[in-house]
Amino acid sequence: MKHAFLFAALAFLLGGCSGDWGWYVVDPRTTTGITNLKFLLGGLWYTILLSVTAISISVVVGLLVALPGLSQYRVLRAFNRVYVEVVRSVPILVLILWVYYGLPPVTGITIGIFWSGVIALALSDSAFQAEIFRAGIQSIDKGQYEASHSISLGYADTMRFVILPQAIRRILPALGNQLVYMLKMSSLVSVIGMQELTRRANELVVSEYRPLEIYTVLVLEYLVLILIVSALVRRLENRMKADDQR
Amino acid sequence: MDANQTDAAISVRNISKHFGDFRALNNVSLNVRAGERVVICGPSGSGKSTLIRCINRLEKHESGTIHVDGLVLDDSRRSRDAIRAKVGMVFQQFNLFPHLTVLENLTLGPLRARGKSPEEARELAMRYLTRVRIPEQAEKFPRQLSGGQQQRVAIARSLCMEPQIMLFDEPTSALDPEMINEVLEVMTELARSGMTMVCVTHEMGFAKGVADTMVFMDHGEIVETAPPATFFTTPATERCRDFLRKILRH
Ligand SMILES: Nc1ncnc2c1ncn2[C@@H]1O[C@H](COP(=O)(O)OP(=O)(O)OP(=O)(O)O)[C@@H](O)[C@H]1O
Ligand SMILES: [Mg+2]
């Protein structure tokens, strides 16, 4: 259904465009078109690698920041608040520039484009992950902790075996949203030269002067990628729900 | 430490507890001998839950002392863990782990907190599941069981930790009437086996049959302590008489 709609839209663009449109730049029937398409699609791998690496890190960091936020100690809760508020206030683009151009002089270590992008995206996302985890963990009934304590489970075991497995099920939709968001935000890493989808489209536009066609392909690339990811996330959610109803 | 604290399974001495300005426990003392069965009753909000939750540190008492099996319960983690290892607890709302099977609910504690091998933990779990008469439910999830079965799983989960003392906080209050008996039967059997038990319950039939000592609480205080024979026939205080009249009418 969705795909039919996509192809209809594409056909409409292709068809109604003979004069002003220059689809030849991405026409798979020509050698140039093929080369260009390959170049554009080659960015997909980097977009995915960047996003998946960043979100893997941000989930872990987010959890580590969320846990002190649930502590009975005020200092730990303050750490959580400060981290979340500060990190959340910095625009991702600014963070990318700051990590890439700012960190090396400060730390003396040069970080490559890829890892600069990963660090900036992960850092930015971790504040949101922390809030998601905190809400998820807080939604678990107090009785679950009490039962765990009554069978002598310590903090770590209670979290690992009782609280987090239940919390993660509840926050799965939110985690799916964050992944989608991350895939889109990774386009910002193009500004420091990361050869992902957006950067490649920009570069091709500079040499081919066909922004409309090339950016249309770019839109479709993101659209298809994200529809696929959304479907996978939904399938995972349904599987967990089915597990719950066994 | 005097003799009466060391001999007792539980010795609660002059403890108090506030929630904000509200005084939930006021200078409460209670002694429970090893093997003794104590039933606590009293009106809603009288502090029954708070009292037994102080015994395994789900609530922290403010003043007074609590000894369990001769160990003092203080702020140290060591004391708390040592006491929790001796004390099992059953809750009104069961509090089973919904994402784990019955068997996993039962083996989690032995595996993680007792360092048992998977085989030992499983064997222990099956032994207690058999004792609460639902060994055939081992592979199911809690939500697939009836309330009475869930509460029996919760009892078995506590027993798998091989406690010396069991605390029950209104274990049948959340159950449909037709399921109350199957849980009370399991508790009665546990009492016969010599387990030290402190039960908060309004099941007076159970209390008459099983309790060595009845405790009546009101407004955060223990108003009356007596063996069931005198407690039910000649309560000493007006408040207790009133309360018994109300609940025995049903
Ligand atoms: N965590 C808490 N915060 C604030 N007040 C509390 C808390 N726990 C208990 N209380 C209050 O303390 C009083 C005693 O509570 P407790 O649960 O011990 O009563 P109870 O005798 O078990 O009553 P019930 O029969 O309703 O279970 C109640 O008035 C209750 O509202
Ligand atoms: Mg209560």
PDB file of N, CA and C in Angstrom, chain B residues 67-133:
ATOM      1  N   HIS B  67      15.383  -6.775  66.957  1.00  0.00           N
ATOM      2  CA  HIS B  67      16.316  -7.883  66.824  1.00  0.00           C
ATOM      3  C   HIS B  67      15.607  -9.018  66.114  1.00  0.00           C
ATOM      4  N   VAL B  68      16.312  -9.651  65.189  1.00  0.00           N
ATOM      5  CA  VAL B  68      15.764 -10.845  64.555  1.00  0.00           C
ATOM      6  C   VAL B  68      16.771 -11.964  64.764  1.00  0.00           C
ATOM      7  N   ASP B  69      16.329 -13.022  65.420  1.00  0.00           N
ATOM      8  CA  ASP B  69      17.203 -14.157  65.688  1.00  0.00           C
ATOM      9  C   ASP B  69      18.508 -13.679  66.344  1.00  0.00           C
ATOM     10  N   GLY B  70      18.385 -12.720  67.259  1.00  0.00           N
ATOM     11  CA  GLY B  70      19.553 -12.238  67.992  1.00  0.00           C
ATOM     12  C   GLY B  70      20.357 -11.155  67.286  1.00  0.00           C
ATOM     13  N   LEU B  71      20.072 -10.918  65.982  1.00  0.00           N
ATOM     14  CA  LEU B  71      20.816  -9.880  65.254  1.00  0.00           C
ATOM     15  C   LEU B  71      20.082  -8.551  65.342  1.00  0.00           C
ATOM     16  N   VAL B  72      20.841  -7.499  65.627  1.00  0.00           N
ATOM     17  CA  VAL B  72      20.193  -6.197  65.695  1.00  0.00           C
ATOM     18  C   VAL B  72      20.014  -5.646  64.278  1.00  0.00           C
ATOM     19  N   LEU B  73      18.873  -5.021  64.044  1.00  0.00           N
ATOM     20  CA  LEU B  73      18.600  -4.421  62.735  1.00  0.00           C
ATOM     21  C   LEU B  73      18.961  -2.937  62.801  1.00  0.00           C
ATOM     22  N   ASP B  74      20.086  -2.584  62.158  1.00  0.00           N
ATOM     23  CA  ASP B  74      20.478  -1.175  62.182  1.00  0.00           C
ATOM     24  C   ASP B  74      20.657  -0.659  60.758  1.00  0.00           C
ATOM     25  N   ASP B  75      21.340   0.483  60.609  1.00  0.00           N
ATOM     26  CA  ASP B  75      21.466   1.098  59.293  1.00  0.00           C
ATOM     27  C   ASP B  75      22.435   0.375  58.366  1.00  0.00           C
ATOM     28  N   SER B  76      23.244  -0.520  58.931  1.00  0.00           N
ATOM     29  CA  SER B  76      24.258  -1.145  58.087  1.00  0.00           C
ATOM     30  C   SER B  76      23.614  -2.110  57.100  1.00  0.00           C
ATOM     31  N   ARG B  77      24.222  -2.187  55.940  1.00  0.00           N
ATOM     32  CA  ARG B  77      23.718  -3.078  54.922  1.00  0.00           C
ATOM     33  C   ARG B  77      23.873  -4.534  55.368  1.00  0.00           C
ATOM     34  N   ARG B  78      24.971  -4.775  56.125  1.00  0.00           N
ATOM     35  CA  ARG B  78      25.228  -6.134  56.568  1.00  0.00           C
ATOM     36  C   ARG B  78      24.099  -6.663  57.451  1.00  0.00           C
ATOM     37  N   SER B  79      23.697  -5.833  58.388  1.00  0.00           N
ATOM     38  CA  SER B  79      22.632  -6.248  59.289  1.00  0.00           C
ATOM     39  C   SER B  79      21.323  -6.440  58.520  1.00  0.00           C
ATOM     40  N   ARG B  80      21.042  -5.514  57.623  1.00  0.00           N
ATOM     41  CA  ARG B  80      19.806  -5.619  56.846  1.00  0.00           C
ATOM     42  C   ARG B  80      19.802  -6.900  55.998  1.00  0.00           C
ATOM     43  N   ASP B  81      20.908  -7.159  55.314  1.00  0.00           N
ATOM     44  CA  ASP B  81      20.958  -8.335  54.449  1.00  0.00           C
ATOM     45  C   ASP B  81      20.884  -9.625  55.256  1.00  0.00           C
ATOM     46  N   ALA B  82      21.561  -9.633  56.407  1.00  0.00           N
ATOM     47  CA  ALA B  82      21.552 -10.835  57.238  1.00  0.00           C
ATOM     48  C   ALA B  82      20.133 -11.127  57.715  1.00  0.00           C
ATOM     49  N   ILE B  83      19.416 -10.058  58.053  1.00  0.00           N
ATOM     50  CA  ILE B  83      18.057 -10.261  58.543  1.00  0.00           C
ATOM     51  C   ILE B  83      17.108 -10.635  57.406  1.00  0.00           C
ATOM     52  N   ARG B  84      17.267  -9.994  56.260  1.00  0.00           N
ATOM     53  CA  ARG B  84      16.400 -10.360  55.129  1.00  0.00           C
ATOM     54  C   ARG B  84      16.609 -11.814  54.724  1.00  0.00           C
ATOM     55  N   ALA B  85      17.821 -12.317  54.949  1.00  0.00           N
ATOM     56  CA  ALA B  85      18.093 -13.712  54.596  1.00  0.00           C
ATOM     57  C   ALA B  85      17.302 -14.670  55.483  1.00  0.00           C
ATOM     58  N   LYS B  86      16.937 -14.211  56.652  1.00  0.00           N
ATOM     59  CA  LYS B  86      16.217 -15.086  57.589  1.00  0.00           C
ATOM     60  C   LYS B  86      14.704 -14.931  57.494  1.00  0.00           C
ATOM     61  N   VAL B  87      14.260 -13.841  56.853  1.00  0.00           N
ATOM     62  CA  VAL B  87      12.844 -13.490  56.904  1.00  0.00           C
ATOM     63  C   VAL B  87      12.232 -13.513  55.506  1.00  0.00           C
ATOM     64  N   GLY B  88      11.157 -14.273  55.335  1.00  0.00           N
ATOM     65  CA  GLY B  88      10.435 -14.260  54.067  1.00  0.00           C
ATOM     66  C   GLY B  88       9.188 -13.415  54.215  1.00  0.00           C
ATOM     67  N   MET B  89       8.706 -12.892  53.069  1.00  0.00           N
ATOM     68  CA  MET B  89       7.506 -12.052  53.171  1.00  0.00           C
ATOM     69  C   MET B  89       6.541 -12.336  52.030  1.00  0.00           C
ATOM     70  N   VAL B  90       5.263 -12.369  52.372  1.00  0.00           N
ATOM     71  CA  VAL B  90       4.206 -12.558  51.380  1.00  0.00           C
ATOM     72  C   VAL B  90       3.317 -11.324  51.418  1.00  0.00           C
ATOM     73  N   PHE B  91       3.021 -10.799  50.212  1.00  0.00           N
ATOM     74  CA  PHE B  91       2.327  -9.518  50.118  1.00  0.00           C
ATOM     75  C   PHE B  91       0.868  -9.698  49.719  1.00  0.00           C
ATOM     76  N   GLN B  92       0.104  -8.692  50.045  1.00  0.00           N
ATOM     77  CA  GLN B  92      -1.308  -8.706  49.658  1.00  0.00           C
ATOM     78  C   GLN B  92      -1.461  -8.811  48.140  1.00  0.00           C
ATOM     79  N   GLN B  93      -0.624  -8.069  47.404  1.00  0.00           N
ATOM     80  CA  GLN B  93      -0.738  -8.048  45.938  1.00  0.00           C
ATOM     81  C   GLN B  93       0.177  -9.066  45.251  1.00  0.00           C
ATOM     82  N   PHE B  94       0.616 -10.079  45.945  1.00  0.00           N
ATOM     83  CA  PHE B  94       1.480 -11.159  45.439  1.00  0.00           C
ATOM     84  C   PHE B  94       2.865 -10.672  45.032  1.00  0.00           C
ATOM     85  N   ASN B  95       2.883  -9.608  44.185  1.00  0.00           N
ATOM     86  CA  ASN B  95       4.163  -9.089  43.684  1.00  0.00           C
ATOM     87  C   ASN B  95       5.033 -10.139  43.023  1.00  0.00           C
ATOM     88  N   LEU B  96       4.407 -11.002  42.229  1.00  0.00           N
ATOM     89  CA  LEU B  96       5.215 -11.928  41.428  1.00  0.00           C
ATOM     90  C   LEU B  96       5.870 -11.129  40.302  1.00  0.00           C
ATOM     91  N   PHE B  97       6.947 -11.693  39.722  1.00  0.00           N
ATOM     92  CA  PHE B  97       7.614 -11.018  38.610  1.00  0.00           C
ATOM     93  C   PHE B  97       6.900 -11.431  37.312  1.00  0.00           C
ATOM     94  N   PRO B  98       6.158 -10.515  36.689  1.00  0.00           N
ATOM     95  CA  PRO B  98       5.262 -10.909  35.601  1.00  0.00           C
ATOM     96  C   PRO B  98       5.975 -11.380  34.339  1.00  0.00           C
ATOM     97  N   HIS B  99       7.243 -10.979  34.171  1.00  0.00           N
ATOM     98  CA  HIS B  99       7.947 -11.332  32.934  1.00  0.00           C
ATOM     99  C   HIS B  99       8.669 -12.663  33.061  1.00  0.00           C
ATOM    100  N   LEU B 100       8.597 -13.277  34.230  1.00  0.00           N
ATOM    101  CA  LEU B 100       9.281 -14.558  34.448  1.00  0.00           C
ATOM    102  C   LEU B 100       8.251 -15.663  34.661  1.00  0.00           C
ATOM    103  N   THR B 101       8.623 -16.881  34.268  1.00  0.00           N
ATOM    104  CA  THR B 101       7.723 -18.005  34.522  1.00  0.00           C
ATOM    105  C   THR B 101       7.700 -18.279  36.023  1.00  0.00           C
ATOM    106  N   VAL B 102       6.733 -19.108  36.409  1.00  0.00           N
ATOM    107  CA  VAL B 102       6.626 -19.488  37.815  1.00  0.00           C
ATOM    108  C   VAL B 102       7.962 -20.058  38.306  1.00  0.00           C
ATOM    109  N   LEU B 103       8.525 -20.953  37.522  1.00  0.00           N
ATOM    110  CA  LEU B 103       9.791 -21.572  37.912  1.00  0.00           C
ATOM    111  C   LEU B 103      10.896 -20.521  38.054  1.00  0.00           C
ATOM    112  N   GLU B 104      10.946 -19.590  37.095  1.00  0.00           N
ATOM    113  CA  GLU B 104      11.974 -18.539  37.156  1.00  0.00           C
ATOM    114  C   GLU B 104      11.756 -17.601  38.349  1.00  0.00           C
ATOM    115  N   ASN B 105      10.488 -17.333  38.664  1.00  0.00           N
ATOM    116  CA  ASN B 105      10.187 -16.549  39.862  1.00  0.00           C
ATOM    117  C   ASN B 105      10.799 -17.209  41.095  1.00  0.00           C
ATOM    118  N   LEU B 106      10.702 -18.538  41.128  1.00  0.00           N
ATOM    119  CA  LEU B 106      11.148 -19.269  42.309  1.00  0.00           C
ATOM    120  C   LEU B 106      12.657 -19.460  42.368  1.00  0.00           C
ATOM    121  N   THR B 107      13.291 -19.577  41.199  1.00  0.00           N
ATOM    122  CA  THR B 107      14.726 -19.880  41.211  1.00  0.00           C
ATOM    123  C   THR B 107      15.598 -18.617  41.264  1.00  0.00           C
ATOM    124  N   LEU B 108      15.016 -17.462  40.953  1.00  0.00           N
ATOM    125  CA  LEU B 108      15.823 -16.237  40.888  1.00  0.00           C
ATOM    126  C   LEU B 108      16.584 -15.974  42.190  1.00  0.00           C
ATOM    127  N   GLY B 109      15.880 -16.009  43.306  1.00  0.00           N
ATOM    128  CA  GLY B 109      16.524 -15.756  44.603  1.00  0.00           C
ATOM    129  C   GLY B 109      17.612 -16.769  44.921  1.00  0.00           C
ATOM    130  N   PRO B 110      17.267 -18.069  44.886  1.00  0.00           N
ATOM    131  CA  PRO B 110      18.299 -19.077  45.158  1.00  0.00           C
ATOM    132  C   PRO B 110      19.525 -18.955  44.246  1.00  0.00           C
ATOM    133  N   LEU B 111      19.298 -18.653  42.954  1.00  0.00           N
ATOM    134  CA  LEU B 111      20.421 -18.544  42.015  1.00  0.00           C
ATOM    135  C   LEU B 111      21.288 -17.335  42.305  1.00  0.00           C
ATOM    136  N   ARG B 112      20.647 -16.169  42.483  1.00  0.00           N
ATOM    137  CA  ARG B 112      21.407 -14.924  42.580  1.00  0.00           C
ATOM    138  C   ARG B 112      21.826 -14.562  43.995  1.00  0.00           C
ATOM    139  N   ALA B 113      20.986 -14.913  44.972  1.00  0.00           N
ATOM    140  CA  ALA B 113      21.301 -14.470  46.330  1.00  0.00           C
ATOM    141  C   ALA B 113      21.838 -15.602  47.204  1.00  0.00           C
ATOM    142  N   ARG B 114      21.661 -16.845  46.772  1.00  0.00           N
ATOM    143  CA  ARG B 114      22.120 -17.962  47.592  1.00  0.00           C
ATOM    144  C   ARG B 114      23.243 -18.749  46.909  1.00  0.00           C
ATOM    145  N   GLY B 115      23.551 -18.357  45.676  1.00  0.00           N
ATOM    146  CA  GLY B 115      24.619 -19.029  44.957  1.00  0.00           C
ATOM    147  C   GLY B 115      24.365 -20.498  44.676  1.00  0.00           C
ATOM    148  N   LYS B 116      23.082 -20.856  44.524  1.00  0.00           N
ATOM    149  CA  LYS B 116      22.777 -22.255  44.204  1.00  0.00           C
ATOM    150  C   LYS B 116      23.070 -22.526  42.724  1.00  0.00           C
ATOM    151  N   SER B 117      23.328 -23.771  42.405  1.00  0.00           N
ATOM    152  CA  SER B 117      23.478 -24.145  40.999  1.00  0.00           C
ATOM    153  C   SER B 117      22.079 -24.224  40.386  1.00  0.00           C
ATOM    154  N   PRO B 118      21.989 -24.118  39.053  1.00  0.00           N
ATOM    155  CA  PRO B 118      20.671 -24.196  38.412  1.00  0.00           C
ATOM    156  C   PRO B 118      19.906 -25.468  38.782  1.00  0.00           C
ATOM    157  N   GLU B 119      20.619 -26.582  38.904  1.00  0.00           N
ATOM    158  CA  GLU B 119      19.941 -27.848  39.239  1.00  0.00           C
ATOM    159  C   GLU B 119      19.375 -27.788  40.657  1.00  0.00           C
ATOM    160  N   GLU B 120      20.216 -27.293  41.583  1.00  0.00           N
ATOM    161  CA  GLU B 120      19.759 -27.189  42.972  1.00  0.00           C
ATOM    162  C   GLU B 120      18.550 -26.266  43.078  1.00  0.00           C
ATOM    163  N   ALA B 121      18.645 -25.113  42.379  1.00  0.00           N
ATOM    164  CA  ALA B 121      17.570 -24.118  42.454  1.00  0.00           C
ATOM    165  C   ALA B 121      16.273 -24.707  41.908  1.00  0.00           C
ATOM    166  N   ARG B 122      16.399 -25.433  40.818  1.00  0.00           N
ATOM    167  CA  ARG B 122      15.231 -26.029  40.197  1.00  0.00           C
ATOM    168  C   ARG B 122      14.594 -27.075  41.097  1.00  0.00           C
ATOM    169  N   GLU B 123      15.449 -27.851  41.696  1.00  0.00           N
ATOM    170  CA  GLU B 123      14.956 -28.905  42.578  1.00  0.00           C
ATOM    171  C   GLU B 123      14.224 -28.291  43.780  1.00  0.00           C
ATOM    172  N   LEU B 124      14.848 -27.252  44.333  1.00  0.00           N
ATOM    173  CA  LEU B 124      14.253 -26.527  45.456  1.00  0.00           C
ATOM    174  C   LEU B 124      12.885 -25.964  45.056  1.00  0.00           C
ATOM    175  N   ALA B 125      12.848 -25.351  43.876  1.00  0.00           N
ATOM    176  CA  ALA B 125      11.613 -24.732  43.398  1.00  0.00           C
ATOM    177  C   ALA B 125      10.515 -25.777  43.241  1.00  0.00           C
ATOM    178  N   MET B 126      10.860 -26.918  42.641  1.00  0.00           N
ATOM    179  CA  MET B 126       9.852 -27.951  42.424  1.00  0.00           C
ATOM    180  C   MET B 126       9.374 -28.527  43.756  1.00  0.00           C
ATOM    181  N   ARG B 127      10.294 -28.608  44.705  1.00  0.00           N
ATOM    182  CA  ARG B 127       9.904 -29.131  46.021  1.00  0.00           C
ATOM    183  C   ARG B 127       8.843 -28.230  46.659  1.00  0.00           C
ATOM    184  N   TYR B 128       9.075 -26.914  46.604  1.00  0.00           N
ATOM    185  CA  TYR B 128       8.115 -26.014  47.256  1.00  0.00           C
ATOM    186  C   TYR B 128       6.854 -25.812  46.427  1.00  0.00           C
ATOM    187  N   LEU B 129       6.996 -25.908  45.111  1.00  0.00           N
ATOM    188  CA  LEU B 129       5.784 -25.842  44.272  1.00  0.00           C
ATOM    189  C   LEU B 129       4.880 -27.022  44.576  1.00  0.00           C
ATOM    190  N   THR B 130       5.490 -28.173  44.804  1.00  0.00           N
ATOM    191  CA  THR B 130       4.715 -29.354  45.164  1.00  0.00           C
ATOM    192  C   THR B 130       4.056 -29.134  46.522  1.00  0.00           C
ATOM    193  N   ARG B 131       4.805 -28.492  47.402  1.00  0.00           N
ATOM    194  CA  ARG B 131       4.269 -28.263  48.734  1.00  0.00           C
ATOM    195  C   ARG B 131       3.063 -27.314  48.709  1.00  0.00           C
ATOM    196  N   VAL B 132       3.065 -26.349  47.783  1.00  0.00           N
ATOM    197  CA  VAL B 132       1.885 -25.489  47.672  1.00  0.00           C
ATOM    198  C   VAL B 132       0.902 -26.038  46.633  1.00  0.00           C
ATOM    199  N   ARG B 133       1.176 -27.242  46.192  1.00  0.00           N
ATOM    200  CA  ARG B 133       0.256 -28.052  45.383  1.00  0.00           C
ATOM    201  C   ARG B 133       0.012 -27.543  43.967  1.00  0.00           C
TER     202      ARG B 133
END
